């Protein structure tokens, strides 16, 4: 098998895992079920990934790469701080809406019973996201004269907590309550309440 075929099989395994997370909300994914879904043996799965945890890490890496590459574009724009924060959180919500299986990973729902390092990696994802929001707020205090009701760090935390709550609600509703529904109106309230 050449490198291209191996890469495509790896991608096929990850896509199948994401699809199973979406199609079976709340279900624990076994390697046997995943192998059946992909149409290969369990041994074939392990030729591409040494463990199920590595498969989840592949999905987490996809989430990180997708979200943070777009955040870099947003923070490089000329938009003001509150607009950048809105765009980042809207990006996150739209991403999970389009990738419901990934929402289960971000909430930890799909990681129950898996290795602690996966949950730690998700925690780091959200910490990095919050740090990005804090940095935007700090920069805006200096460059835009932005003043918020709460300190910038607490404001960033509140913004992210709202988005995380929307993701949790999406998973809890088995993907029926879309995270972007009413988000524009809700963001308007958050932005007005945050800024003085």
Short mmCIF file of C-alpha atoms in Angstrom, two decimals:
data_model
loop_
_atom_site.label_atom_id
_atom_site.label_comp_id
_atom_site.label_asym_id
_atom_site.label_seq_id
_atom_site.Cartn_x
_atom_site.Cartn_y
_atom_site.Cartn_z
CA UNK A 1 0.00 0.00 0.00
CA UNK A 2 1.49 3.36 -0.98
CA UNK A 3 1.48 6.51 1.16
CA UNK A 4 -1.54 8.00 -0.67
CA UNK A 5 -3.69 4.89 -0.06
CA UNK A 6 -2.62 4.79 3.59
CA UNK A 7 -3.51 8.47 4.02
CA UNK A 8 -6.90 7.95 2.41
CA UNK A 9 -7.61 4.93 4.62
CA UNK A 10 -6.62 7.00 7.68
CA UNK A 11 -8.97 9.76 6.54
CA UNK A 12 -11.70 7.21 5.86
CA UNK A 13 -11.33 5.82 9.39
CA UNK A 14 -11.50 9.31 10.93
CA UNK A 15 -14.51 10.27 8.79
CA UNK A 16 -16.29 7.07 9.78
CA UNK A 17 -15.55 7.68 13.45
CA UNK A 18 -16.93 11.23 13.17
CA UNK A 19 -20.02 9.94 11.34
CA UNK A 20 -20.65 7.29 14.00
CA UNK A 21 -20.36 9.92 16.73
CA UNK A 22 -22.98 11.96 14.89
CA UNK A 23 -25.35 9.11 14.01
CA UNK A 24 -25.32 7.39 17.40
CA UNK A 25 -25.56 10.19 20.00
CA UNK A 26 -24.62 8.92 23.42
CA UNK A 27 -23.31 5.60 22.13
CA UNK A 28 -19.82 4.36 22.94
CA UNK A 29 -17.88 3.59 19.77
CA UNK A 30 -16.07 0.25 19.75
CA UNK A 31 -13.25 -0.62 17.39
CA UNK A 32 -15.28 -3.61 16.20
CA UNK A 33 -18.20 -1.36 15.22
CA UNK A 34 -15.85 1.17 13.63
CA UNK A 35 -14.07 -1.54 11.63
CA UNK A 36 -17.43 -2.82 10.39
CA UNK A 37 -18.49 0.72 9.43
CA UNK A 38 -15.25 1.28 7.51
CA UNK A 39 -15.42 -2.17 5.96
CA UNK A 40 -12.08 -3.43 7.27
CA UNK A 41 -10.88 -5.73 10.02
CA UNK A 42 -9.97 -4.44 13.47
CA UNK A 43 -6.39 -5.42 12.67
CA UNK A 44 -6.53 -3.09 9.65
CA UNK A 45 -7.64 -0.22 11.91
CA UNK A 46 -4.62 -0.82 14.11
CA UNK A 47 -2.29 -0.75 11.11
CA UNK A 48 -3.30 2.90 10.66
CA UNK A 49 -3.76 3.89 14.32
CA UNK A 50 -2.04 2.14 17.23
CA UNK A 51 -5.06 2.72 19.49
CA UNK A 52 -8.56 4.12 19.58
CA UNK A 53 -7.19 7.07 21.56
CA UNK A 54 -4.97 7.92 18.57
CA UNK A 55 -8.07 7.94 16.36
CA UNK A 56 -9.71 10.46 18.69
CA UNK A 57 -6.48 12.47 18.71
CA UNK A 58 -6.68 12.58 14.92
CA UNK A 59 -10.15 14.14 15.17
CA UNK A 60 -9.02 16.57 17.86
CA UNK A 61 -6.10 17.63 15.65
CA UNK A 62 -8.59 18.24 12.82
CA UNK A 63 -10.70 20.41 15.14
CA UNK A 64 -7.67 22.40 16.31
CA UNK A 65 -6.26 22.90 12.82
CA UNK A 66 -9.60 23.94 11.35
CA UNK A 67 -10.63 26.32 14.12
CA UNK A 68 -7.29 27.96 14.88
CA UNK A 69 -6.28 28.46 11.26
CA UNK A 70 -9.49 30.44 10.78
CA UNK A 71 -9.00 32.30 14.06
CA UNK A 72 -5.63 33.48 12.75
CA UNK A 73 -7.41 34.98 9.74
CA UNK A 74 -9.99 36.67 12.00
CA UNK A 75 -7.38 38.16 14.34
CA UNK A 76 -5.39 39.39 11.37
CA UNK A 77 -8.35 41.42 10.12
CA UNK A 78 -9.11 45.07 10.78
CA UNK A 79 -12.36 44.28 12.63
CA UNK A 80 -12.73 45.73 16.12
CA UNK A 81 -12.32 43.54 19.20
CA UNK A 82 -15.98 42.78 19.84
CA UNK A 83 -16.47 41.87 16.17
CA UNK A 84 -13.44 39.56 16.28
CA UNK A 85 -14.77 37.86 19.43
CA UNK A 86 -18.16 37.45 17.77
CA UNK A 87 -16.57 35.99 14.62
CA UNK A 88 -14.47 33.52 16.64
CA UNK A 89 -17.41 32.26 18.69
CA UNK A 90 -19.67 32.12 15.63
CA UNK A 91 -16.96 30.14 13.84
CA UNK A 92 -16.84 27.66 16.73
CA UNK A 93 -20.63 27.25 16.82
CA UNK A 94 -20.94 26.92 13.04
CA UNK A 95 -18.13 24.36 13.00
CA UNK A 96 -19.84 22.08 15.51
CA UNK A 97 -23.20 22.56 13.81
CA UNK A 98 -21.69 21.31 10.55
CA UNK A 99 -19.75 18.56 12.38
CA UNK A 100 -22.05 17.22 15.13
CA UNK A 101 -19.72 14.34 15.92
CA UNK A 102 -17.04 16.87 16.79
CA UNK A 103 -19.46 18.53 19.23
CA UNK A 104 -19.52 15.26 21.18
CA UNK A 105 -15.73 15.34 21.36
CA UNK A 106 -15.62 19.00 22.46
CA UNK A 107 -18.10 18.40 25.27
CA UNK A 108 -16.24 15.28 26.37
CA UNK A 109 -19.36 13.17 25.78
CA UNK A 110 -17.59 10.88 23.30
CA UNK A 111 -14.48 10.66 25.49
CA UNK A 112 -16.16 9.05 28.49
CA UNK A 113 -14.16 5.98 29.45
CA UNK A 114 -11.25 6.98 27.21
CA UNK A 115 -7.77 8.02 28.30
CA UNK A 116 -7.37 11.17 30.40
CA UNK A 117 -4.99 12.71 27.87
CA UNK A 118 -7.90 13.18 25.44
CA UNK A 119 -9.91 15.18 27.96
CA UNK A 120 -6.78 17.15 28.80
CA UNK A 121 -6.30 17.99 25.13
CA UNK A 122 -9.91 19.26 24.89
CA UNK A 123 -9.34 21.36 28.02
CA UNK A 124 -6.24 22.80 26.37
CA UNK A 125 -8.26 23.58 23.23
CA UNK A 126 -10.73 25.66 25.24
CA UNK A 127 -7.98 27.28 27.32
CA UNK A 128 -6.22 28.31 24.11
CA UNK A 129 -9.49 29.69 22.75
CA UNK A 130 -10.11 31.66 25.94
CA UNK A 131 -6.53 32.97 25.89
CA UNK A 132 -7.12 34.20 22.34
CA UNK A 133 -10.29 36.04 23.44
CA UNK A 134 -8.44 37.55 26.43
CA UNK A 135 -5.64 38.74 24.16
CA UNK A 136 -8.15 40.41 21.86
CA UNK A 137 -9.73 42.16 24.86
CA UNK A 138 -6.34 43.29 26.24
CA UNK A 139 -5.25 44.64 22.88
CA UNK A 140 -8.56 46.47 22.46
CA UNK A 141 -8.24 48.10 25.89
CA UNK A 142 -5.01 49.70 24.67
CA UNK A 143 -5.73 50.33 21.00
CA UNK A 144 -9.50 50.96 20.98
CA UNK A 145 -9.97 52.22 24.53
CA UNK A 146 -12.44 49.37 25.09
CA UNK A 147 -13.78 49.18 28.63
CA UNK A 148 -15.86 46.25 29.81
CA UNK A 149 -18.13 45.82 32.82
CA UNK A 150 -15.97 42.97 34.05
CA UNK A 151 -12.20 42.68 33.74
CA UNK A 152 -11.18 41.56 30.22
CA UNK A 153 -10.34 38.02 31.35
CA UNK A 154 -13.70 37.56 33.04
CA UNK A 155 -15.47 38.96 29.97
CA UNK A 156 -13.63 36.52 27.70
CA UNK A 157 -14.53 33.67 30.06
CA UNK A 158 -18.21 34.65 30.00
CA UNK A 159 -18.25 34.82 26.21
CA UNK A 160 -16.69 31.37 25.89
CA UNK A 161 -18.97 29.92 28.56
CA UNK A 162 -21.99 31.04 26.53
CA UNK A 163 -20.64 29.33 23.41
CA UNK A 164 -19.75 26.17 25.35
CA UNK A 165 -23.27 26.12 26.74
CA UNK A 166 -24.68 26.28 23.22
CA UNK A 167 -22.50 23.32 22.21
CA UNK A 168 -23.55 21.33 25.29
CA UNK A 169 -27.23 22.05 24.50
CA UNK A 170 -26.67 20.84 20.92
CA UNK A 171 -25.27 17.53 22.16
CA UNK A 172 -27.89 17.13 24.91
CA UNK A 173 -30.70 17.65 22.37
CA UNK A 174 -29.14 14.97 20.15
CA UNK A 175 -28.32 17.68 17.59
CA UNK A 176 -31.86 19.07 17.34
CA UNK A 177 -31.19 22.49 18.92
CA UNK A 178 -28.67 24.05 16.56
CA UNK A 179 -25.99 26.11 18.32
CA UNK A 180 -26.30 29.02 15.88
CA UNK A 181 -30.06 29.41 16.32
CA UNK A 182 -30.69 32.88 17.82
CA UNK A 183 -26.94 33.31 18.31
CA UNK A 184 -26.80 36.66 16.49
CA UNK A 185 -29.47 38.13 18.79
CA UNK A 186 -27.89 36.58 21.86
CA UNK A 187 -24.48 37.89 20.89
CA UNK A 188 -25.92 41.41 20.60
CA UNK A 189 -27.07 41.20 24.22
CA UNK A 190 -23.74 39.78 25.38
CA UNK A 191 -21.77 42.47 23.53
CA UNK A 192 -23.90 45.32 24.91
CA UNK A 193 -23.76 43.92 28.44
CA UNK A 194 -19.98 43.40 28.24
CA UNK A 195 -18.98 46.85 27.01
CA UNK A 196 -19.43 50.05 28.96
#
